Amino acid sequence: MKKTLLYLLLLFPIALLAQEINYDETKVPSYTLPNPLIMEDGTKVTSKQEWIEKRRPEILDLFETHVYGKAPASPKDIQFEVLSENRYAINNMATRKEVAVYLSEDKTHKMTILIYLPNKRTGAVPLFFGLNFKGNHTICDDAEITESITRMKPRDGGDEIRPHAFKRGAASSRWPVEMLIAKGYGLATVYRGDIDPDYDDGFQNGIHPLFYNEGQTKPRPDEWGTLAAWAWGLSRAMDYFETDEDIDAGKVAVFGHSRHGKTALWTAAVDTRFAMAVSNDSGCGGAALSRRRYGETVGKINSLFPHWFCENFKQYSNNEDALPVDQHQLVALIAPRPVYIASAIDDRWADPKGEFLSGVHATAVYELLEVAGLPVEEMPAVDQPEMRGNIGYHVRSGDHDINSYDWEQFIKFADIHLKDKY
Ligand code: GCU
């Protein structure tokens, strides 16, 4: 008897958790999205100027205050140092550089940008740039990449720093260095743990403490979580790109898979120096509409990853309709710049349809800015990319991942939007 009771008690929360996740399109609740072209006071936005001067800053502020958190301005004392340079990388096809960005004056905190640039170039090149999960050395089986200091959640009394945790080249299927180089693009990446390790430690071990006011021990409710800190780090890399004459800083596409896809969208929203954004399987808190509550929900993401968003975002767990924004407005913040949203059909946790709909509902803003957004309202068939407008979209067959099919589409899209300019 006792055993049965215990069993039921154990099962109850599991059942509750399972119930929460909806994968049934017919059970998506009806919802009303905030209109990106209506000001919070009800005024309609009818001109480019009103969008740029009033509505865009308003939406940006809402996202900062309620979703990702406000990040500090760039430090004045930021310093760069080229740590290595080799012109004969990738079978002599590329130049590999490693650049340290010191995020504090005393040089205690640095992130290292790994950069590959095509040797076959006539001037500064366009660049794909994004975070990596496991260390710079995992993106390519190149013996000379400096191994990142991998920082992970300490387990079983173990250390946060785990040397040689990931093999050289372990993530290379996600990083088609040769393909990009052959197509005339540079590739740059930063290990996200250099900026803020991806676990909840009360914001002690990343860059947050460098910016605390006297007596402050954690970010305020409207201040940056980890995603905003990563975005901030990507902007500091952009500070460097602007100084590198081999890189065309006006043609940098910020990209990311999954949590890094969320980050890429937020980075492009905050920092208009990024010419293009690519979100791959970014899901909840990325391109997927929160109000659909399909797959991962705000409640789920806040409980699984309490450090990703600002504290204020927690108010919207199981309370999505109260959110002053939804994710189509995040896409709209990138307008008129090109943005590519990629989904995978079996990645239901990330809600492919919700990712698509963000593009649909951001389109009015693109059109106000006199460019095409997403020219279709029905989801394209699997493996049929749509790239006629400034919002591109595909849903690939298969599961949560970033693979060469995805990359081929990103490159085609970049060829349309970045290449003509060089
Ligand atoms: C988890 C998380 C997602 C995230 C993904 C990833 O699945 O719930 O929100 O996108 O990890 O980053 O791989």
Coordinates of C-alpha atoms and ligand atoms in Angstrom, one line a residue:
M1 CA 0.0 0.0 0.0
K2 CA 2.7 2.4 1.1
K3 CA 4.7 1.5 -2.0
T4 CA 1.7 2.3 -4.3
L5 CA 1.3 5.7 -2.6
L6 CA 4.9 6.5 -3.0
Y7 CA 4.7 5.4 -6.6
L8 CA 1.7 7.6 -7.3
L9 CA 3.4 10.6 -5.6
L10 CA 6.4 10.1 -7.8
L11 CA 4.3 9.8 -10.9
F12 CA 2.1 12.8 -10.3
P13 CA 4.7 15.5 -11.0
I14 CA 6.0 13.5 -14.0
A15 CA 2.5 13.3 -15.4
L16 CA 2.0 17.0 -14.7
L17 CA 5.2 17.9 -16.5
A18 CA 4.3 15.7 -19.4
Q19 CA 0.9 17.3 -19.7
E20 CA 2.4 20.7 -19.9
I21 CA 4.1 20.0 -23.2
N22 CA 1.7 20.3 -26.1
Y23 CA 2.6 18.7 -29.4
D24 CA -0.9 18.8 -30.8
E25 CA -1.7 21.6 -33.2
T26 CA -5.4 21.5 -32.4
K27 CA -4.6 22.2 -28.8
V28 CA -2.7 25.4 -29.5
P29 CA -4.7 28.0 -27.6
S30 CA -6.1 31.0 -29.4
Y31 CA -4.0 34.0 -28.8
T32 CA -3.6 37.6 -29.9
L33 CA -0.2 38.8 -30.7
P34 CA 1.0 42.3 -29.9
N35 CA 1.0 44.4 -33.1
P36 CA 4.5 45.5 -33.9
L37 CA 3.1 48.6 -35.7
I38 CA 0.9 49.8 -32.8
M39 CA 2.6 51.8 -30.1
E40 CA 1.9 50.9 -26.5
D41 CA -0.3 54.0 -26.2
G42 CA -2.4 52.7 -29.1
T43 CA -1.1 55.0 -31.8
K44 CA -0.6 53.4 -35.2
V45 CA 2.9 53.5 -36.7
T46 CA 2.6 54.6 -40.3
S47 CA 6.0 55.8 -41.4
K48 CA 9.6 54.6 -41.5
Q49 CA 10.6 57.4 -39.3
E50 CA 8.0 56.6 -36.6
W51 CA 9.2 53.0 -36.6
I52 CA 12.9 54.0 -36.3
E53 CA 12.5 56.8 -33.8
K54 CA 9.6 55.6 -31.6
R55 CA 8.3 52.1 -32.0
R56 CA 11.6 50.2 -32.5
P57 CA 13.1 51.7 -29.4
E58 CA 9.9 51.0 -27.5
I59 CA 9.9 47.3 -28.5
L60 CA 13.7 47.0 -27.8
D61 CA 13.1 48.4 -24.3
L62 CA 10.3 45.9 -23.6
F63 CA 12.5 43.0 -24.6
E64 CA 15.3 44.3 -22.5
T65 CA 13.1 44.9 -19.5
H66 CA 11.0 41.8 -19.6
V67 CA 12.9 39.1 -21.5
Y68 CA 16.6 39.2 -22.0
G69 CA 17.7 42.0 -19.6
K70 CA 19.7 45.2 -20.1
A71 CA 23.4 44.9 -20.8
P72 CA 26.0 47.5 -20.0
A73 CA 27.6 49.7 -22.7
S74 CA 30.9 48.6 -24.2
P75 CA 33.8 49.2 -21.8
K76 CA 36.0 52.0 -22.8
D77 CA 39.2 50.1 -22.1
I78 CA 38.5 47.1 -24.3
Q79 CA 41.8 45.8 -25.7
F80 CA 42.5 43.3 -28.5
E81 CA 45.6 41.2 -29.1
V82 CA 46.3 39.0 -32.1
L83 CA 47.5 35.8 -30.4
S84 CA 48.3 33.8 -33.5
E85 CA 48.1 34.1 -37.3
N86 CA 48.8 31.4 -39.9
R87 CA 48.4 32.0 -43.5
Y88 CA 48.6 28.3 -44.5
A89 CA 45.6 26.9 -42.7
I90 CA 43.0 24.5 -44.2
N91 CA 45.4 23.3 -47.0
N92 CA 46.7 26.8 -47.6
M93 CA 43.1 27.9 -48.4
A94 CA 42.7 30.0 -45.3
T95 CA 44.3 32.3 -42.8
R96 CA 43.6 31.4 -39.3
K97 CA 43.8 34.0 -36.6
E98 CA 43.2 33.9 -32.9
V99 CA 42.4 37.2 -31.2
A100 CA 42.0 37.9 -27.5
V101 CA 39.5 40.4 -26.5
Y102 CA 40.2 41.6 -23.0
L103 CA 36.9 42.5 -21.3
S104 CA 38.5 44.1 -18.2
E105 CA 41.2 46.6 -17.8
D106 CA 43.3 44.2 -15.6
K107 CA 43.1 41.6 -18.4
T108 CA 41.7 39.0 -16.0
H109 CA 38.8 38.3 -18.3
K110 CA 39.3 37.5 -21.9
M111 CA 37.5 35.8 -24.8
T112 CA 39.3 34.3 -27.7
I113 CA 37.9 34.8 -31.2
L114 CA 38.9 32.1 -33.7
I115 CA 38.8 33.4 -37.3
Y116 CA 39.3 31.7 -40.6
L117 CA 39.5 34.0 -43.7
P118 CA 39.7 32.8 -47.3
N119 CA 43.1 33.4 -48.8
K120 CA 41.5 33.9 -52.2
R121 CA 40.2 37.3 -51.6
T122 CA 40.6 40.7 -53.2
G123 CA 39.6 42.8 -50.2
A124 CA 37.8 42.6 -46.9
V125 CA 35.5 39.6 -46.7
P126 CA 32.0 39.0 -45.4
L127 CA 31.9 36.8 -42.3
F128 CA 29.7 34.3 -40.6
F129 CA 30.1 34.6 -36.8
G130 CA 28.6 32.7 -33.9
L131 CA 29.2 31.0 -30.6
N132 CA 30.3 27.5 -30.2
F133 CA 29.2 25.1 -27.4
K134 CA 32.3 23.1 -26.5
G135 CA 35.4 25.2 -27.2
N136 CA 37.1 26.7 -30.3
H137 CA 39.2 23.6 -30.8
T138 CA 36.0 21.5 -31.3
I139 CA 34.9 23.3 -34.5
C140 CA 37.6 21.9 -36.7
D141 CA 40.2 19.2 -36.6
D142 CA 43.0 21.7 -36.9
A143 CA 45.8 20.8 -34.6
E144 CA 46.9 24.4 -34.1
I145 CA 43.7 25.8 -32.7
T146 CA 44.3 26.8 -29.1
E147 CA 42.2 24.6 -26.9
S148 CA 39.5 26.6 -25.1
I149 CA 39.4 26.3 -21.3
T150 CA 36.1 24.4 -21.1
R151 CA 34.0 25.6 -18.2
M152 CA 31.0 23.4 -17.2
K153 CA 28.8 22.9 -14.2
P154 CA 30.9 21.2 -11.5
R155 CA 29.5 17.8 -10.8
D156 CA 30.2 15.3 -8.1
G157 CA 32.6 17.6 -6.4
G158 CA 34.5 18.0 -9.7
D159 CA 35.9 21.2 -11.0
E160 CA 34.2 23.7 -13.2
I161 CA 37.3 23.7 -15.5
R162 CA 37.6 20.3 -17.2
P163 CA 40.7 20.1 -19.4
H164 CA 40.4 18.1 -22.6
A165 CA 36.7 17.6 -21.9
F166 CA 36.0 17.7 -25.7
K167 CA 38.0 16.4 -28.5
R168 CA 39.5 18.5 -31.2
G169 CA 37.1 18.6 -34.1
A170 CA 34.3 17.1 -32.1
A171 CA 31.7 19.5 -33.4
S172 CA 33.1 19.8 -37.0
S173 CA 29.9 18.5 -38.6
R174 CA 28.3 21.7 -37.5
W175 CA 31.1 23.9 -38.8
P176 CA 31.7 23.6 -42.6
V177 CA 34.9 25.7 -42.6
E178 CA 36.0 24.5 -46.0
M179 CA 32.7 25.1 -47.7
L180 CA 32.5 28.7 -46.3
I181 CA 36.1 29.4 -47.3
A182 CA 35.5 28.0 -50.8
K183 CA 32.4 30.3 -51.2
G184 CA 34.4 33.3 -50.2
Y185 CA 33.2 33.8 -46.6
G186 CA 35.2 34.1 -43.4
L187 CA 34.1 32.2 -40.3
A188 CA 34.6 33.3 -36.8
T189 CA 33.6 31.9 -33.4
V190 CA 33.9 32.3 -29.7
Y191 CA 33.4 29.7 -27.0
R192 CA 30.4 30.9 -25.0
G193 CA 32.1 29.8 -21.7
D194 CA 34.7 32.5 -22.3
I195 CA 31.8 35.0 -21.8
D196 CA 29.6 33.2 -19.3
P197 CA 29.6 29.5 -18.6
D198 CA 26.2 27.9 -19.4
Y199 CA 24.9 27.0 -16.0
D200 CA 23.2 28.7 -13.1
D201 CA 25.7 29.8 -10.6
G202 CA 24.0 33.0 -9.5
F203 CA 26.0 35.0 -12.0
Q204 CA 29.3 34.8 -10.3
N205 CA 31.7 33.2 -12.8
G206 CA 31.0 35.0 -16.1
I207 CA 31.3 38.7 -17.1
H208 CA 28.4 39.9 -15.0
P209 CA 30.4 40.6 -11.8
L210 CA 32.7 42.9 -13.8
F211 CA 29.8 45.3 -14.1
Y212 CA 28.2 45.0 -10.6
N213 CA 27.8 48.3 -8.7
E214 CA 29.2 48.5 -5.3
G215 CA 27.4 45.9 -3.1
Q216 CA 25.6 44.3 -6.0
T217 CA 25.8 40.5 -6.1
K218 CA 23.6 39.6 -9.0
P219 CA 21.8 41.3 -11.9
R220 CA 18.7 43.3 -11.1
P221 CA 15.4 41.9 -12.3
D222 CA 15.7 43.9 -15.6
E223 CA 19.4 43.3 -16.1
W224 CA 21.1 40.7 -18.3
G225 CA 20.9 37.0 -18.1
T226 CA 23.3 34.7 -19.8
L227 CA 21.8 35.0 -23.3
A228 CA 22.2 38.8 -23.1
A229 CA 25.7 38.4 -21.8
W230 CA 26.6 36.2 -24.7
A231 CA 25.1 38.8 -27.1
W232 CA 27.1 41.4 -25.4
G233 CA 30.2 39.4 -25.9
L234 CA 29.4 39.0 -29.6
S235 CA 29.2 42.7 -29.9
R236 CA 32.6 43.0 -28.3
A237 CA 33.9 40.7 -31.1
M238 CA 32.2 43.1 -33.6
D239 CA 34.3 45.9 -32.0
Y240 CA 37.3 43.9 -33.0
F241 CA 36.0 43.1 -36.5
E242 CA 35.7 46.8 -37.1
T243 CA 39.5 47.1 -36.6
D244 CA 40.5 44.2 -38.8
E245 CA 41.1 45.3 -42.4
D246 CA 40.6 41.8 -43.8
I247 CA 37.1 41.6 -42.5
D248 CA 34.2 43.6 -43.9
A249 CA 32.5 44.6 -40.6
G250 CA 29.5 45.9 -42.6
K251 CA 28.8 42.3 -43.8
V252 CA 28.9 40.1 -40.7
A253 CA 26.1 37.6 -40.4
V254 CA 25.6 36.5 -36.8
F255 CA 24.3 33.0 -36.6
G256 CA 23.6 30.3 -34.0
H257 CA 22.1 27.0 -33.3
S258 CA 19.5 26.5 -30.7
R259 CA 20.3 28.5 -27.5
H260 CA 22.9 30.3 -29.7
G261 CA 20.2 30.9 -32.3
K262 CA 18.2 32.8 -29.6
T263 CA 21.4 34.7 -28.9
A264 CA 22.0 35.5 -32.5
L265 CA 18.6 37.0 -32.9
W266 CA 19.0 39.1 -29.8
T267 CA 22.5 40.2 -30.8
A268 CA 21.2 41.4 -34.2
A269 CA 18.3 43.1 -32.5
V270 CA 20.5 45.0 -30.1
D271 CA 23.5 45.7 -32.3
T272 CA 22.5 47.0 -35.7
R273 CA 26.1 46.7 -36.9
F274 CA 25.4 43.0 -37.7
A275 CA 24.2 43.0 -41.3
M276 CA 22.3 39.7 -41.1
A277 CA 21.1 37.1 -38.6
V278 CA 20.6 33.4 -38.9
S279 CA 18.6 31.5 -36.3
N280 CA 18.8 27.7 -36.5
D281 CA 16.3 25.7 -34.4
S282 CA 16.2 28.6 -31.9
G283 CA 12.8 27.7 -30.5
C284 CA 11.4 29.2 -27.3
G285 CA 13.0 32.6 -26.5
G286 CA 14.3 32.6 -30.1
A287 CA 12.1 32.6 -33.2
A288 CA 9.2 30.6 -31.8
L289 CA 6.1 32.5 -30.7
S290 CA 5.7 32.1 -27.0
R291 CA 1.9 32.4 -27.0
R292 CA 1.5 29.2 -29.0
R293 CA 2.7 27.2 -26.0
Y294 CA 3.7 24.4 -28.4
G295 CA 6.7 22.3 -27.4
E296 CA 9.0 24.2 -25.0
T297 CA 7.1 26.9 -23.1
V298 CA 8.2 30.0 -21.1
G299 CA 7.5 28.1 -17.9
K300 CA 9.7 25.2 -19.0
I301 CA 12.6 27.3 -20.2
N302 CA 12.6 29.4 -17.1
S303 CA 12.7 26.3 -14.9
L304 CA 15.3 24.3 -17.0
F305 CA 17.5 27.3 -17.6
P306 CA 16.9 29.9 -14.9
H307 CA 20.0 31.9 -15.9
W308 CA 19.2 32.5 -19.6
F309 CA 16.8 35.4 -19.3
C310 CA 16.4 38.3 -16.9
E311 CA 14.6 37.7 -13.6
N312 CA 11.5 39.6 -14.9
F313 CA 10.9 37.0 -17.5
K314 CA 9.9 34.5 -14.8
Q315 CA 6.6 36.4 -14.3
Y316 CA 5.5 35.1 -17.6
S317 CA 5.9 31.4 -16.9
N318 CA 2.5 29.9 -17.7
N319 CA 1.4 33.4 -18.2
E320 CA 2.4 34.1 -21.8
D321 CA -0.6 36.3 -22.6
A322 CA 0.7 38.9 -20.1
L323 CA 4.0 39.2 -22.0
P324 CA 4.2 42.7 -23.5
V325 CA 6.0 41.3 -26.5
D326 CA 6.2 38.1 -28.5
Q327 CA 9.0 36.7 -30.6
H328 CA 7.8 38.0 -34.0
Q329 CA 8.8 41.5 -32.6
L330 CA 12.3 40.2 -32.0
V331 CA 12.5 39.4 -35.7
A332 CA 11.0 42.8 -36.5
L333 CA 13.8 44.5 -34.6
I334 CA 16.2 43.2 -37.1
A335 CA 14.3 44.8 -40.0
P336 CA 15.1 45.7 -42.7
R337 CA 18.2 43.6 -42.4
P338 CA 18.0 40.0 -43.8
V339 CA 17.2 37.3 -41.3
Y340 CA 17.0 33.6 -42.0
I341 CA 15.0 31.3 -39.7
A342 CA 15.6 27.6 -40.0
S343 CA 13.6 24.8 -38.4
A344 CA 13.8 21.0 -38.4
I345 CA 10.5 19.1 -38.8
D346 CA 11.2 16.6 -36.0
D347 CA 12.4 19.3 -33.6
R348 CA 8.9 19.8 -32.2
W349 CA 10.4 21.0 -28.9
A350 CA 11.5 24.1 -30.8
D351 CA 8.0 24.5 -32.5
P352 CA 8.9 24.8 -36.2
K353 CA 5.5 26.4 -37.0
G354 CA 5.9 28.9 -34.3
E355 CA 9.4 29.8 -35.7
F356 CA 7.9 30.2 -39.1
L357 CA 5.0 32.4 -37.9
S358 CA 7.4 34.9 -36.3
G359 CA 8.6 35.6 -39.8
V360 CA 5.1 36.0 -41.1
H361 CA 4.1 38.4 -38.3
A362 CA 7.3 40.4 -38.6
T363 CA 6.7 41.0 -42.3
A364 CA 4.5 44.1 -41.9
V365 CA 7.5 45.9 -40.4
Y366 CA 9.8 44.9 -43.3
E367 CA 7.2 46.1 -45.7
L368 CA 6.9 49.4 -43.9
L369 CA 10.6 49.7 -44.4
E370 CA 10.1 49.0 -48.1
V371 CA 11.6 45.6 -48.4
A372 CA 9.9 42.2 -48.7
G373 CA 9.7 40.2 -45.5
L374 CA 8.4 36.6 -45.7
P375 CA 6.4 36.4 -48.9
V376 CA 4.2 33.4 -47.9
E377 CA 1.7 32.8 -45.1
E378 CA 1.7 29.0 -45.4
M379 CA 4.6 27.0 -44.1
P380 CA 6.8 25.9 -47.0
A381 CA 7.0 22.1 -47.5
V382 CA 9.9 20.3 -45.9
D383 CA 13.2 20.9 -47.6
Q384 CA 11.7 23.7 -49.8
P385 CA 13.6 26.9 -48.7
E386 CA 11.9 30.2 -49.1
M387 CA 14.3 33.0 -49.8
R388 CA 12.6 35.6 -52.0
G389 CA 12.3 38.2 -49.3
N390 CA 14.5 39.6 -46.5
I391 CA 13.1 37.0 -44.2
G392 CA 14.2 33.6 -45.3
Y393 CA 12.9 30.3 -44.0
H394 CA 13.2 26.6 -44.3
V395 CA 12.0 23.5 -42.4
R396 CA 14.5 20.7 -43.0
S397 CA 13.8 17.1 -42.7
G398 CA 15.3 15.5 -39.6
D399 CA 15.9 16.6 -36.0
H400 CA 17.4 19.3 -33.8
D401 CA 20.9 20.0 -35.3
I402 CA 22.7 22.3 -37.7
N403 CA 24.1 20.4 -40.7
S404 CA 25.4 21.0 -44.2
Y405 CA 21.9 21.3 -45.7
D406 CA 21.2 24.2 -43.3
W407 CA 24.5 25.8 -44.2
E408 CA 24.0 25.5 -47.9
Q409 CA 20.8 27.6 -47.5
F410 CA 22.4 30.1 -45.2
I411 CA 25.2 30.6 -47.8
K412 CA 22.6 31.0 -50.6
F413 CA 20.8 33.6 -48.6
A414 CA 24.0 35.4 -47.7
D415 CA 25.0 35.3 -51.4
I416 CA 21.8 37.2 -52.2
H417 CA 22.1 39.8 -49.4
L418 CA 25.8 40.2 -48.6
K419 CA 27.7 39.2 -51.6
D420 CA 26.5 41.9 -54.1
K421 CA 28.0 44.5 -51.8
Y422 CA 31.6 43.3 -52.4
Ligands
GCU1 C1 17.3 22.7 -24.7 C2 16.5 24.0 -24.4 C3 16.2 24.8 -25.7 C4 17.6 25.0 -26.4 C5 18.3 23.7 -26.6 C6 19.7 23.9 -27.1 O1 16.6 21.8 -25.4 O2 15.2 23.6 -23.9 O3 15.6 26.0 -25.5 O4 17.3 25.7 -27.6 O5 18.5 23.1 -25.3 O6 20.3 24.9 -27.0 O7 20.2 22.9 -27.7

